[in-house]
mmCIF file of C-alpha atoms and ligand atoms in Angstrom:
data_model
loop_
_atom_site.group_PDB
_atom_site.id
_atom_site.type_symbol
_atom_site.label_atom_id
_atom_site.label_comp_id
_atom_site.label_asym_id
_atom_site.label_seq_id
_atom_site.Cartn_x
_atom_site.Cartn_y
_atom_site.Cartn_z
ATOM 1 C CA MET A 293 21.212 46.124 -22.778
ATOM 2 C CA ILE A 294 24.014 43.777 -21.762
ATOM 3 C CA ILE A 295 23.381 41.533 -18.975
ATOM 4 C CA LYS A 296 25.703 40.005 -16.660
ATOM 5 C CA LYS A 297 25.049 37.751 -13.862
ATOM 6 C CA TYR A 298 27.499 38.132 -10.288
ATOM 7 C CA ILE A 299 27.954 35.635 -7.793
ATOM 8 C CA VAL A 300 29.127 37.730 -5.118
ATOM 9 C CA LYS A 301 29.192 37.296 -0.627
ATOM 10 C CA ASP A 302 27.298 40.260 -0.156
ATOM 11 C CA MET A 303 25.224 43.035 -1.963
ATOM 12 C CA ASN A 304 28.288 46.047 -1.311
ATOM 13 C CA GLU A 305 30.713 43.488 -3.408
ATOM 14 C CA ALA A 306 28.224 43.430 -6.154
ATOM 15 C CA LEU A 307 27.759 47.432 -6.161
ATOM 16 C CA ASN A 308 31.544 47.832 -6.501
ATOM 17 C CA LYS A 309 31.465 45.060 -9.520
ATOM 18 C CA ILE A 310 28.765 46.625 -11.108
ATOM 19 C CA LYS A 311 29.627 50.060 -10.749
ATOM 20 C CA MET A 312 33.444 49.439 -12.360
ATOM 21 C CA GLU A 313 32.312 46.977 -15.096
ATOM 22 C CA LEU A 314 28.534 48.539 -16.332
ATOM 23 C CA GLY A 315 29.303 51.883 -14.781
ATOM 24 C CA HIS A 316 26.601 54.344 -13.008
ATOM 25 C CA ASP A 317 24.128 53.486 -15.217
ATOM 26 C CA ALA A 318 23.931 49.663 -14.561
ATOM 27 C CA VAL A 319 20.320 48.728 -13.099
ATOM 28 C CA ILE A 320 20.268 45.502 -11.071
ATOM 29 C CA ILE A 321 17.617 43.029 -12.519
ATOM 30 C CA SER A 322 17.401 40.565 -9.761
ATOM 31 C CA SER A 323 19.094 39.069 -6.594
ATOM 32 C CA ARG A 324 18.430 35.532 -5.118
ATOM 33 C CA LYS A 325 20.373 34.436 -2.599
ATOM 34 C CA ILE A 326 22.611 31.139 -3.640
ATOM 35 C CA LYS A 327 24.581 28.013 -2.154
ATOM 36 C CA LYS A 328 27.795 27.175 -3.398
ATOM 37 C CA GLY A 329 30.161 24.520 -2.816
ATOM 38 C CA GLY A 330 30.119 21.500 -0.280
ATOM 39 C CA ILE A 331 29.054 17.999 -0.435
ATOM 40 C CA PHE A 332 24.914 17.511 -0.432
ATOM 41 C CA GLY A 333 24.870 21.105 1.026
ATOM 42 C CA LEU A 334 26.737 20.574 3.563
ATOM 43 C CA PHE A 335 30.073 23.148 4.413
ATOM 44 C CA SER A 336 28.524 25.121 1.630
ATOM 45 C CA GLN A 337 29.187 28.799 1.379
ATOM 46 C CA LYS A 338 26.235 31.705 0.768
ATOM 47 C CA TYR A 339 26.433 33.783 -1.828
ATOM 48 C CA ILE A 340 23.878 36.184 -3.692
ATOM 49 C CA GLU A 341 23.486 35.914 -7.248
ATOM 50 C CA VAL A 342 22.672 39.348 -8.925
ATOM 51 C CA THR A 343 21.941 40.069 -12.405
ATOM 52 C CA ALA A 344 22.811 43.562 -13.598
ATOM 53 C CA GLY A 345 21.954 45.500 -16.661
ATOM 54 C CA VAL A 346 23.176 47.682 -19.209
ATOM 55 C CA ASP A 347 22.021 49.666 -22.350
ATOM 56 C CA LYS A 348 24.006 48.486 -25.476
ATOM 57 C CA SER A 349 25.235 52.092 -26.145
ATOM 58 C CA GLN A 350 26.939 52.427 -22.647
ATOM 59 C CA LYS A 351 30.257 51.741 -22.537
ATOM 60 C CA TYR A 352 31.902 48.998 -20.308
ATOM 61 C CA ASP A 353 34.694 47.125 -19.620
ATOM 62 C CA ASP A 354 36.672 44.453 -18.122
ATOM 63 C CA TYR A 355 35.021 41.373 -19.126
ATOM 64 C CA ASN A 356 37.020 38.315 -17.740
ATOM 65 C CA ASN A 357 37.108 38.959 -14.323
ATOM 66 C CA ASP A 358 36.885 35.317 -12.482
ATOM 67 C CA ASP A 359 33.392 35.961 -10.503
ATOM 68 C CA VAL A 360 31.675 37.545 -13.573
ATOM 69 C CA ASN A 361 29.779 35.264 -16.330
ATOM 70 C CA SER A 362 28.956 37.202 -18.830
ATOM 71 C CA VAL A 363 25.943 35.511 -20.502
ATOM 72 C CA SER A 364 24.736 34.803 -24.145
ATOM 73 C CA MET A 365 22.056 36.980 -25.725
ATOM 74 C CA GLU A 366 19.632 34.212 -25.028
ATOM 75 C CA GLU A 367 19.892 34.426 -21.581
ATOM 76 C CA SER A 368 20.039 38.068 -21.296
ATOM 77 C CA ILE A 369 16.294 37.781 -22.796
ATOM 78 C CA LYS A 370 15.529 35.156 -20.205
ATOM 79 C CA ALA A 371 16.597 36.965 -17.531
ATOM 80 C CA LEU A 372 15.382 40.448 -18.921
ATOM 81 C CA LYS A 373 11.787 38.439 -19.308
ATOM 82 C CA LYS A 374 12.110 36.977 -15.362
ATOM 83 C CA ALA A 375 12.946 40.342 -14.419
ATOM 84 C CA MET A 376 9.627 41.722 -15.781
ATOM 85 C CA GLU A 377 7.447 39.064 -15.000
ATOM 86 C CA LYS A 378 8.871 39.473 -11.359
ATOM 87 C CA HIS A 379 7.953 43.004 -11.423
ATOM 88 C CA THR A 380 4.482 42.293 -12.588
ATOM 89 C CA ASN A 381 4.137 40.357 -10.390
ATOM 90 C CA LYS A 382 5.523 42.408 -7.650
ATOM 91 C CA ALA A 383 2.813 44.697 -8.622
ATOM 92 C CA LEU A 384 0.126 42.584 -8.635
ATOM 93 C CA VAL A 385 0.460 41.854 -4.497
ATOM 94 C CA SER A 386 -1.459 42.946 -2.147
ATOM 95 C CA GLU A 387 -0.181 46.068 0.307
ATOM 96 C CA LYS A 388 -0.339 43.588 2.805
ATOM 97 C CA ASP A 389 1.615 41.063 1.636
ATOM 98 C CA ASN A 390 4.226 43.420 0.878
ATOM 99 C CA THR A 391 4.938 45.258 4.402
ATOM 100 C CA ASN A 392 4.982 41.283 5.242
ATOM 101 C CA ILE A 393 8.039 41.136 2.850
ATOM 102 C CA LYS A 394 9.291 44.101 4.105
ATOM 103 C CA LYS A 395 9.365 42.820 7.880
ATOM 104 C CA THR A 396 10.922 39.697 7.382
ATOM 105 C CA GLU A 397 13.409 40.435 4.828
ATOM 106 C CA LYS A 398 16.746 42.598 4.556
ATOM 107 C CA ILE A 399 16.216 44.496 1.266
ATOM 108 C CA TYR A 400 18.936 45.780 -0.723
ATOM 109 C CA ASP A 401 18.249 49.239 -1.492
ATOM 110 C CA GLY A 402 17.467 49.141 -5.240
ATOM 111 C CA GLU A 403 14.590 46.582 -4.544
ATOM 112 C CA LYS A 404 13.479 48.344 -1.557
ATOM 113 C CA ASP A 405 13.447 51.599 -4.035
ATOM 114 C CA SER A 406 11.067 49.733 -6.488
ATOM 115 C CA LYS A 407 9.294 47.924 -3.353
ATOM 116 C CA ASP A 408 8.406 51.736 -2.070
ATOM 117 C CA GLU A 409 7.651 52.961 -5.737
ATOM 118 C CA ILE A 410 4.805 49.670 -6.244
ATOM 119 C CA LEU A 411 3.980 50.624 -2.256
ATOM 120 C CA GLU A 412 3.653 53.696 -3.166
ATOM 121 C CA GLU A 413 1.356 53.544 -6.331
ATOM 122 C CA MET A 414 -0.368 50.985 -4.799
ATOM 123 C CA LYS A 415 -1.869 53.143 -1.735
ATOM 124 C CA GLU A 416 -2.429 56.053 -4.854
ATOM 125 C CA MET A 417 -4.625 54.102 -6.612
ATOM 126 C CA LYS A 418 -6.059 52.369 -2.964
ATOM 127 C CA GLU A 419 -6.919 56.010 -2.589
ATOM 128 C CA LEU A 420 -8.126 57.378 -5.975
ATOM 129 C CA ILE A 421 -10.822 54.230 -5.947
ATOM 130 C CA THR A 422 -11.572 54.805 -2.317
ATOM 131 C CA GLY A 423 -12.106 58.619 -3.743
ATOM 132 C CA LEU A 424 -14.084 56.837 -6.356
ATOM 133 C CA SER A 425 -16.537 55.059 -4.415
ATOM 134 C CA ASN A 426 -16.480 57.607 -1.826
ATOM 135 C CA GLU A 427 -18.029 59.850 -4.493
ATOM 136 C CA LYS A 428 -20.328 57.371 -6.167
ATOM 137 C CA ALA A 429 -22.111 56.881 -2.573
ATOM 138 C CA LYS A 430 -22.357 60.247 -1.956
ATOM 139 C CA GLY A 431 -24.401 60.625 -5.504
ATOM 140 C CA GLU A 432 -25.807 57.811 -4.268
ATOM 141 C CA SER A 433 -27.115 59.232 -1.066
ATOM 142 C CA LEU A 434 -27.806 62.876 -2.316
ATOM 143 C CA ASN A 435 -29.822 61.149 -5.258
ATOM 144 C CA ASP A 436 -31.828 59.501 -2.239
ATOM 145 C CA LYS A 437 -32.369 62.545 -0.625
ATOM 146 C CA ILE A 438 -33.717 64.191 -3.569
ATOM 147 C CA LYS A 439 -35.772 61.535 -4.474
ATOM 148 C CA SER A 440 -37.799 61.975 -0.811
ATOM 149 C CA LYS A 441 -37.528 65.950 -0.985
ATOM 150 C CA LEU A 442 -39.432 65.276 -4.352
ATOM 151 C CA LYS A 443 -41.986 62.631 -2.556
ATOM 152 C CA ALA A 444 -42.646 64.640 0.581
ATOM 153 C CA VAL A 445 -43.953 67.235 -1.729
ATOM 154 C CA ASP A 446 -46.112 64.976 -3.527
ATOM 155 C CA ILE A 447 -44.351 64.151 -7.069
ATOM 156 C CA ASN A 448 -44.865 61.047 -8.249
ATOM 157 C CA ASP A 449 -42.184 58.403 -9.070
ATOM 158 C CA ARG A 450 -42.556 58.855 -13.089
ATOM 159 C CA CYS A 451 -41.854 62.408 -12.313
ATOM 160 C CA ILE A 452 -39.213 62.052 -9.953
ATOM 161 C CA GLU A 453 -37.348 59.239 -12.377
ATOM 162 C CA LYS A 454 -37.784 62.442 -15.480
ATOM 163 C CA ILE A 455 -36.160 65.059 -12.821
ATOM 164 C CA LEU A 456 -33.408 63.376 -11.041
ATOM 165 C CA LEU A 457 -32.906 62.070 -15.187
ATOM 166 C CA ASP A 458 -32.747 65.591 -15.950
ATOM 167 C CA LEU A 459 -30.442 66.726 -13.065
ATOM 168 C CA HIS A 460 -27.514 64.448 -14.605
ATOM 169 C CA GLY A 461 -26.205 64.371 -11.274
ATOM 170 C CA ASN A 462 -26.231 67.756 -10.392
ATOM 171 C CA PHE A 463 -27.855 68.391 -7.213
ATOM 172 C CA ASP A 464 -27.604 72.199 -6.587
ATOM 173 C CA ASP A 465 -30.667 74.051 -5.640
ATOM 174 C CA ASN A 466 -30.486 76.221 -8.768
ATOM 175 C CA ASN A 467 -30.304 73.081 -11.047
ATOM 176 C CA ILE A 468 -33.330 71.696 -9.473
ATOM 177 C CA LYS A 469 -35.255 74.600 -9.810
ATOM 178 C CA GLU A 470 -34.333 74.709 -13.160
ATOM 179 C CA VAL A 471 -35.100 71.465 -14.092
ATOM 180 C CA ILE A 472 -38.974 71.734 -12.421
ATOM 181 C CA LYS A 473 -39.175 74.664 -14.433
ATOM 182 C CA ASN A 474 -38.529 72.919 -17.737
ATOM 183 C CA ASN A 475 -41.008 70.225 -16.541
ATOM 184 C CA ILE A 476 -43.975 72.504 -16.178
ATOM 185 C CA ASN A 477 -45.644 74.616 -19.132
ATOM 186 C CA ILE A 478 -47.415 77.507 -18.714
ATOM 187 C CA CYS A 479 -49.927 79.582 -21.175
ATOM 188 C CA ASP A 480 -51.885 82.490 -21.804
ATOM 189 C CA ILE A 481 -54.908 81.589 -23.525
ATOM 190 C CA ASP A 482 -56.530 83.518 -26.000
ATOM 191 C CA GLU A 483 -59.136 85.843 -23.984
ATOM 192 C CA SER A 484 -61.623 86.204 -26.900
ATOM 193 C CA GLY A 485 -63.997 84.291 -28.943
ATOM 194 C CA ILE A 486 -65.378 81.100 -27.483
ATOM 195 C CA ILE A 487 -63.972 79.568 -24.384
ATOM 196 C CA VAL A 488 -65.441 76.110 -23.372
ATOM 197 C CA LEU A 489 -64.370 74.323 -19.313
ATOM 198 C CA VAL A 490 -64.676 70.751 -19.097
ATOM 199 C CA GLY A 491 -63.962 68.112 -16.314
ATOM 200 C CA PRO A 492 -65.439 66.173 -13.331
ATOM 201 C CA THR A 493 -67.912 66.796 -11.185
ATOM 202 C CA GLY A 494 -66.954 69.045 -7.988
ATOM 203 C CA VAL A 495 -63.343 70.627 -9.621
ATOM 204 C CA GLY A 496 -64.724 73.461 -9.835
ATOM 205 C CA LYS A 497 -65.738 74.573 -13.220
ATOM 206 C CA THR A 498 -68.844 76.620 -12.320
ATOM 207 C CA THR A 499 -67.102 78.504 -10.206
ATOM 208 C CA THR A 500 -63.893 78.991 -12.305
ATOM 209 C CA ILE A 501 -66.109 80.266 -15.409
ATOM 210 C CA ALA A 502 -68.249 82.927 -12.712
ATOM 211 C CA LYS A 503 -64.025 83.927 -11.645
ATOM 212 C CA LEU A 504 -63.481 84.674 -15.524
ATOM 213 C CA ALA A 505 -66.514 86.603 -16.242
ATOM 214 C CA GLY A 506 -66.073 88.754 -13.602
ATOM 215 C CA ARG A 507 -62.622 89.198 -14.771
ATOM 216 C CA PHE A 508 -63.529 89.821 -18.377
ATOM 217 C CA SER A 509 -66.060 91.454 -17.517
ATOM 218 C CA LEU A 510 -65.668 94.136 -14.503
ATOM 219 C CA ILE A 511 -61.700 94.469 -14.963
ATOM 220 C CA GLU A 512 -60.882 93.940 -18.787
ATOM 221 C CA LYS A 513 -64.207 95.355 -19.604
ATOM 222 C CA LYS A 514 -64.759 93.255 -22.385
ATOM 223 C CA LYS A 515 -68.741 92.271 -23.298
ATOM 224 C CA VAL A 516 -69.088 88.458 -22.034
ATOM 225 C CA GLY A 517 -71.983 86.105 -22.317
ATOM 226 C CA LEU A 518 -72.324 82.752 -20.429
ATOM 227 C CA ILE A 519 -73.578 79.460 -21.558
ATOM 228 C CA THR A 520 -74.016 76.484 -20.017
ATOM 229 C CA VAL A 521 -74.888 72.619 -20.365
ATOM 230 C CA ASP A 522 -75.288 71.491 -17.163
ATOM 231 C CA THR A 523 -79.037 70.244 -17.506
ATOM 232 C CA TYR A 524 -78.406 67.334 -14.465
ATOM 233 C CA ARG A 525 -78.045 69.790 -11.419
ATOM 234 C CA ILE A 526 -80.716 72.588 -11.414
ATOM 235 C CA GLY A 527 -78.524 74.093 -8.495
ATOM 236 C CA ALA A 528 -75.615 74.720 -10.620
ATOM 237 C CA VAL A 529 -77.452 76.153 -12.977
ATOM 238 C CA GLU A 530 -79.068 78.583 -10.757
ATOM 239 C CA GLN A 531 -75.457 79.378 -9.061
ATOM 240 C CA LEU A 532 -74.077 80.357 -12.930
ATOM 241 C CA ARG A 533 -77.326 82.441 -13.393
ATOM 242 C CA THR A 534 -76.992 83.865 -9.838
ATOM 243 C CA TYR A 535 -73.338 85.235 -11.257
ATOM 244 C CA ALA A 536 -74.857 86.084 -14.577
ATOM 245 C CA ASP A 537 -77.536 88.673 -12.846
ATOM 246 C CA ILE A 538 -74.899 89.950 -10.625
ATOM 247 C CA MET A 539 -72.615 90.819 -13.244
ATOM 248 C CA GLY A 540 -75.101 91.692 -15.765
ATOM 249 C CA ILE A 541 -74.412 89.600 -18.572
ATOM 250 C CA PRO A 542 -76.509 87.627 -20.772
ATOM 251 C CA PHE A 543 -76.717 83.751 -19.621
ATOM 252 C CA SER A 544 -78.036 80.809 -21.407
ATOM 253 C CA VAL A 545 -79.228 77.578 -20.408
ATOM 254 C CA VAL A 546 -78.995 74.703 -23.218
ATOM 255 C CA ILE A 547 -80.055 71.274 -23.481
ATOM 256 C CA THR A 548 -80.043 70.292 -27.127
ATOM 257 C CA LEU A 549 -77.569 70.783 -29.718
ATOM 258 C CA LYS A 550 -79.915 73.299 -31.359
ATOM 259 C CA GLU A 551 -79.955 75.223 -28.405
ATOM 260 C CA MET A 552 -76.329 75.536 -28.560
ATOM 261 C CA ASP A 553 -76.434 76.851 -31.882
ATOM 262 C CA GLU A 554 -79.170 79.493 -30.664
ATOM 263 C CA ALA A 555 -77.441 80.578 -28.088
ATOM 264 C CA ILE A 556 -74.240 81.252 -29.944
ATOM 265 C CA LYS A 557 -75.759 83.422 -32.140
ATOM 266 C CA SER A 558 -78.306 85.170 -29.666
ATOM 267 C CA MET A 559 -74.427 86.226 -28.017
ATOM 268 C CA SER A 560 -72.645 87.069 -31.048
ATOM 269 C CA ASP A 561 -71.869 90.615 -30.360
ATOM 270 C CA CYS A 562 -69.686 89.502 -27.024
ATOM 271 C CA ASP A 563 -66.118 89.781 -27.348
ATOM 272 C CA VAL A 564 -65.565 86.652 -25.211
ATOM 273 C CA ILE A 565 -68.351 83.982 -24.732
ATOM 274 C CA LEU A 566 -67.710 81.065 -22.000
ATOM 275 C CA VAL A 567 -69.411 77.846 -21.721
ATOM 276 C CA ASP A 568 -69.774 75.665 -19.087
ATOM 277 C CA THR A 569 -70.253 72.128 -19.123
ATOM 278 C CA THR A 570 -72.115 69.104 -17.358
ATOM 279 C CA GLY A 571 -69.595 67.011 -14.691
ATOM 280 C CA ARG A 572 -69.043 63.915 -16.325
ATOM 281 C CA SER A 573 -67.378 61.035 -15.523
ATOM 282 C CA SER A 574 -64.217 60.520 -17.534
ATOM 283 C CA LYS A 575 -64.730 56.554 -17.051
ATOM 284 C CA ASN A 576 -68.442 56.691 -18.744
ATOM 285 C CA GLU A 577 -66.978 56.725 -22.645
ATOM 286 C CA MET A 578 -71.166 57.288 -23.371
ATOM 287 C CA GLN A 579 -71.258 60.568 -21.656
ATOM 288 C CA ILE A 580 -68.236 62.208 -22.514
ATOM 289 C CA SER A 581 -69.232 61.342 -26.204
ATOM 290 C CA GLN A 582 -71.921 63.490 -25.859
ATOM 291 C CA LEU A 583 -70.333 66.390 -24.106
ATOM 292 C CA ARG A 584 -67.980 66.071 -27.252
ATOM 293 C CA ALA A 585 -70.787 66.534 -29.202
ATOM 294 C CA PHE A 586 -71.418 69.616 -27.364
ATOM 295 C CA VAL A 587 -68.437 71.020 -27.208
ATOM 296 C CA GLU A 588 -67.834 70.400 -30.779
ATOM 297 C CA ARG A 589 -70.836 72.440 -31.879
ATOM 298 C CA THR A 590 -69.153 75.614 -30.226
ATOM 299 C CA GLY A 591 -66.907 75.443 -33.211
ATOM 300 C CA THR A 592 -63.919 76.684 -31.021
ATOM 301 C CA ASN A 593 -60.330 74.714 -30.096
ATOM 302 C CA ASN A 594 -60.046 76.879 -27.312
ATOM 303 C CA ILE A 595 -60.972 74.367 -24.644
ATOM 304 C CA SER A 596 -59.514 74.079 -20.993
ATOM 305 C CA LEU A 597 -59.935 70.706 -18.923
ATOM 306 C CA VAL A 598 -60.023 71.759 -15.238
ATOM 307 C CA VAL A 599 -58.752 69.862 -12.783
ATOM 308 C CA SER A 600 -58.300 70.368 -8.648
ATOM 309 C CA CYS A 601 -54.688 69.607 -7.227
ATOM 310 C CA THR A 602 -56.627 67.752 -4.375
ATOM 311 C CA THR A 603 -57.237 64.772 -6.665
ATOM 312 C CA LYS A 604 -55.446 61.280 -5.806
ATOM 313 C CA ASP A 605 -52.360 60.901 -8.409
ATOM 314 C CA LYS A 606 -53.732 57.289 -9.469
ATOM 315 C CA ASP A 607 -57.223 59.678 -10.165
ATOM 316 C CA ILE A 608 -55.541 62.247 -12.314
ATOM 317 C CA GLU A 609 -54.146 60.077 -14.949
ATOM 318 C CA ALA A 610 -57.371 58.221 -15.372
ATOM 319 C CA ILE A 611 -59.309 62.408 -15.428
ATOM 320 C CA ILE A 612 -56.731 63.158 -17.988
ATOM 321 C CA ASN A 613 -56.717 60.229 -20.207
ATOM 322 C CA GLY A 614 -60.957 60.284 -20.286
ATOM 323 C CA TYR A 615 -60.989 63.697 -21.360
ATOM 324 C CA LYS A 616 -58.659 63.438 -23.817
ATOM 325 C CA LYS A 617 -61.049 63.159 -26.136
ATOM 326 C CA LEU A 618 -62.429 66.642 -25.863
ATOM 327 C CA ASN A 619 -59.051 67.588 -27.254
ATOM 328 C CA TYR A 620 -58.314 70.066 -24.624
ATOM 329 C CA LYS A 621 -55.451 72.665 -25.307
ATOM 330 C CA ASN A 622 -54.893 73.430 -21.740
ATOM 331 C CA ILE A 623 -55.321 72.767 -18.154
ATOM 332 C CA ILE A 624 -56.471 74.994 -15.050
ATOM 333 C CA ILE A 625 -55.867 73.785 -11.505
ATOM 334 C CA THR A 626 -58.082 74.659 -9.082
ATOM 335 C CA LYS A 627 -58.065 74.067 -5.068
ATOM 336 C CA LEU A 628 -54.768 75.381 -4.678
ATOM 337 C CA ASP A 629 -55.830 76.633 -1.247
ATOM 338 C CA GLU A 630 -57.193 73.254 -0.128
ATOM 339 C CA THR A 631 -53.294 71.942 0.038
ATOM 340 C CA THR A 632 -50.005 72.340 1.215
ATOM 341 C CA THR A 633 -47.744 70.369 -1.366
ATOM 342 C CA TYR A 634 -47.970 71.069 -4.946
ATOM 343 C CA GLY A 635 -46.279 68.380 -6.780
ATOM 344 C CA SER A 636 -49.382 67.330 -8.045
ATOM 345 C CA ILE A 637 -49.045 70.758 -10.325
ATOM 346 C CA ILE A 638 -46.357 68.774 -12.123
ATOM 347 C CA ASN A 639 -47.713 65.236 -12.469
ATOM 348 C CA ILE A 640 -50.949 66.992 -13.753
ATOM 349 C CA ILE A 641 -48.669 68.839 -16.498
ATOM 350 C CA ASN A 642 -46.571 65.470 -17.088
ATOM 351 C CA TYR A 643 -50.054 63.119 -17.620
ATOM 352 C CA ALA A 644 -51.416 65.904 -20.029
ATOM 353 C CA GLY A 645 -48.481 67.154 -22.067
ATOM 354 C CA LYS A 646 -50.615 70.450 -22.086
ATOM 355 C CA PRO A 647 -49.908 74.033 -20.142
ATOM 356 C CA VAL A 648 -51.579 75.336 -17.430
ATOM 357 C CA SER A 649 -53.659 78.717 -18.137
ATOM 358 C CA TYR A 650 -55.135 79.028 -14.883
ATOM 359 C CA PHE A 651 -54.538 78.284 -10.839
ATOM 360 C CA THR A 652 -57.653 79.053 -8.964
ATOM 361 C CA THR A 653 -56.995 79.655 -5.387
ATOM 362 C CA GLY A 654 -60.065 79.812 -3.491
ATOM 363 C CA GLN A 655 -63.949 80.425 -3.446
ATOM 364 C CA ASN A 656 -64.111 83.709 -3.961
ATOM 365 C CA VAL A 657 -65.251 85.105 -6.938
ATOM 366 C CA PRO A 658 -63.614 87.065 -8.615
ATOM 367 C CA ASP A 659 -60.706 87.043 -6.666
ATOM 368 C CA ASP A 660 -59.413 83.763 -6.422
ATOM 369 C CA ILE A 661 -57.899 82.897 -9.921
ATOM 370 C CA LYS A 662 -54.450 83.566 -11.181
ATOM 371 C CA LYS A 663 -51.814 83.340 -13.702
ATOM 372 C CA LEU A 664 -48.713 82.062 -11.680
ATOM 373 C CA SER A 665 -44.841 82.261 -13.759
ATOM 374 C CA LEU A 666 -42.889 79.945 -13.653
ATOM 375 C CA GLU A 667 -40.788 81.043 -11.044
ATOM 376 C CA LYS A 668 -43.565 80.863 -8.515
ATOM 377 C CA ILE A 669 -44.770 77.633 -9.529
ATOM 378 C CA SER A 670 -41.118 75.693 -9.122
ATOM 379 C CA SER A 671 -40.824 77.651 -6.127
ATOM 380 C CA ILE A 672 -44.403 76.699 -4.635
ATOM 381 C CA ILE A 673 -43.427 73.275 -5.533
ATOM 382 C CA LEU A 674 -40.233 73.152 -3.950
ATOM 383 C CA GLY A 675 -42.214 74.908 -0.649
ATOM 384 C CA GLU A 676 -40.251 77.766 -0.795
ATOM 385 C CA ASP A 677 -42.618 79.628 -1.083
ATOM 386 C CA ASN A 678 -46.575 80.199 -0.771
ATOM 387 C CA ILE A 679 -49.601 80.723 -3.070
HETATM 388 N N1 GDP B 841 -61.034 76.024 -1.844
HETATM 389 C C1 GDP B 841 -61.709 76.632 -2.752
HETATM 390 N N2 GDP B 841 -62.737 75.969 -2.988
HETATM 391 C C2 GDP B 841 -63.137 76.072 -4.595
HETATM 392 C C3 GDP B 841 -61.997 76.566 -5.431
HETATM 393 N N3 GDP B 841 -62.529 76.331 -6.976
HETATM 394 C C4 GDP B 841 -64.222 75.565 -6.516
HETATM 395 N N4 GDP B 841 -64.596 75.822 -5.481
HETATM 396 C C5 GDP B 841 -65.244 74.984 -4.357
HETATM 397 O O1 GDP B 841 -66.121 73.626 -4.937
HETATM 398 C C6 GDP B 841 -66.935 73.709 -5.130
HETATM 399 C C7 GDP B 841 -67.353 73.495 -6.359
HETATM 400 O O2 GDP B 841 -67.391 73.834 -7.304
HETATM 401 P P1 GDP B 841 -68.082 73.739 -8.738
HETATM 402 O O3 GDP B 841 -68.431 75.063 -9.262
HETATM 403 O O4 GDP B 841 -69.575 73.447 -8.199
HETATM 404 O O5 GDP B 841 -67.859 72.650 -9.716
HETATM 405 P P2 GDP B 841 -67.737 72.086 -10.920
HETATM 406 O O6 GDP B 841 -68.677 70.668 -10.599
HETATM 407 O O7 GDP B 841 -66.920 71.514 -11.431
HETATM 408 O O8 GDP B 841 -69.101 72.798 -11.769
HETATM 409 C C8 GDP B 841 -67.498 74.882 -4.559
HETATM 410 O O9 GDP B 841 -68.538 74.743 -3.428
HETATM 411 C C9 GDP B 841 -66.823 75.824 -5.096
HETATM 412 O O10 GDP B 841 -67.068 76.298 -3.937
HETATM 413 C C10 GDP B 841 -61.108 76.629 -5.432
HETATM 414 O O11 GDP B 841 -60.131 77.101 -5.974
HETATM 415 N N5 GDP B 841 -60.887 76.489 -4.181
HETATM 416 MG MG1 MG B 842 -70.553 73.200 -12.225
#
C-alpha cells in the first residue's frame, strides 16, 4: 500500500492529483480541514488535507510534486490505522447522528458513499432486528393464545407446558392435534379371563360392569360371570344383581377372600368374569390395602381404574396416586356426557401414565360405553367434535 498526503484548496484539486499520481484505483483514506500560514491563525488560508492510498502493486509516477508529501511506511501504517478506527467509529454512531452529520456537513462524494453504505447497512440491520423481534413477539402471543385455548378446555397447567414444549413453536392446527394425539394413550383390554374394576365411590364402576357384561354376553355372545365385593352398600349389590338377573348370567357377592376363591371356581366355565369392587377412599390406605388383598386374590392383572371426567383436577391426581398400589393397567373414563370440556382426559392419562380402554357416555346399559380412536379423542378435546 502506498499512502500519500495532499494539501489542497478543494476536493476537485485533490481528486485530479490523486488520479494523476496514484491512478484510478486510489482510495481516499481521510480528509480534514486545516488552516495554513498567517500569524496566530490570523490571515491563515483554509486548506483540505487529503490522505489517499493505492495498493503497492499499482503503478504510479511523479513523486516530486510540491504539494505532495510522500510519507514513510510508519506514517502509512499510522494513517491506515487511524482511517480504520474512523471507519469503525462511523459504523457505531447511530443513524440519527449520521443524519445530523449529513445535514451540517458538505460531504465529499467518496465519503458520502461510504456514509450512505453504512446508513444502508444500519437500516438493513435495524430491519433485521425489528423483524426478529416481531417474529419473537408473534411467537409469544401465539404461545399465549394456544395456552388460553388449552386452558379453556380444562387441560391443566402441567399438561399445557408439556404440549407447548412438544409443539416446538409450530402452532399450526395440524401440529397441535398431532401433539395432543401423542399425549394420549389408548388400549384394548383382554376381554377374557378375570377383569377387575376399581375406583372411588360413585364414578360408575357398577354401571360400567353392567354395560360390559351386556356387551360381552348380548352382543359378543360370551359366557359372562359377575362377582361383587361391594359389601358396604346393599343397594349397590342389588343394582348389579338386577342386571345379572335380566341378562341371565351368574352372580356372586363376596365378603371374604375365601368366598372370592369359591366364586371364581364356580364360574370356571365362563369366558369372562367381571369383578366389581366397593368404592374405597383413596386417602384411606387401610381400605386400599384391604381392597388390594381381594384384587390380588383374583390372580389377574387385568385391572382397570375407573375415573369420572367430571372430577376436579386436584382430586384426579390424588385418586390416581392413591390407587397406584392396586397396579391398575388401564383407565376407564366415565361421564363424558356430563361435561362440555374434555381436557381432563389428557390430564388423567398424564397423571396415570396409563392408557384408556373405555369411555362411558351416559346411564344407559349397555349402550353408553365406547372405545374412541386417538383422532376422535383429540377432536373432542379440541372442541372440534362431540362425543
Ligand atoms: N351421566 C352419567 N352417569 C353415569 C355414568 N356412569 C354411571 N353413571 C351414574 O353414576 C351414578 C353412580 O354409578 P355407580 O355405577 O353406582 O357408581 P359406583 O359407585 O362407582 O359403582 C349412577 O347414578 C349411575 O347411573 C355415565 O357415563 N354418565
Ligand atoms: Mg358400585
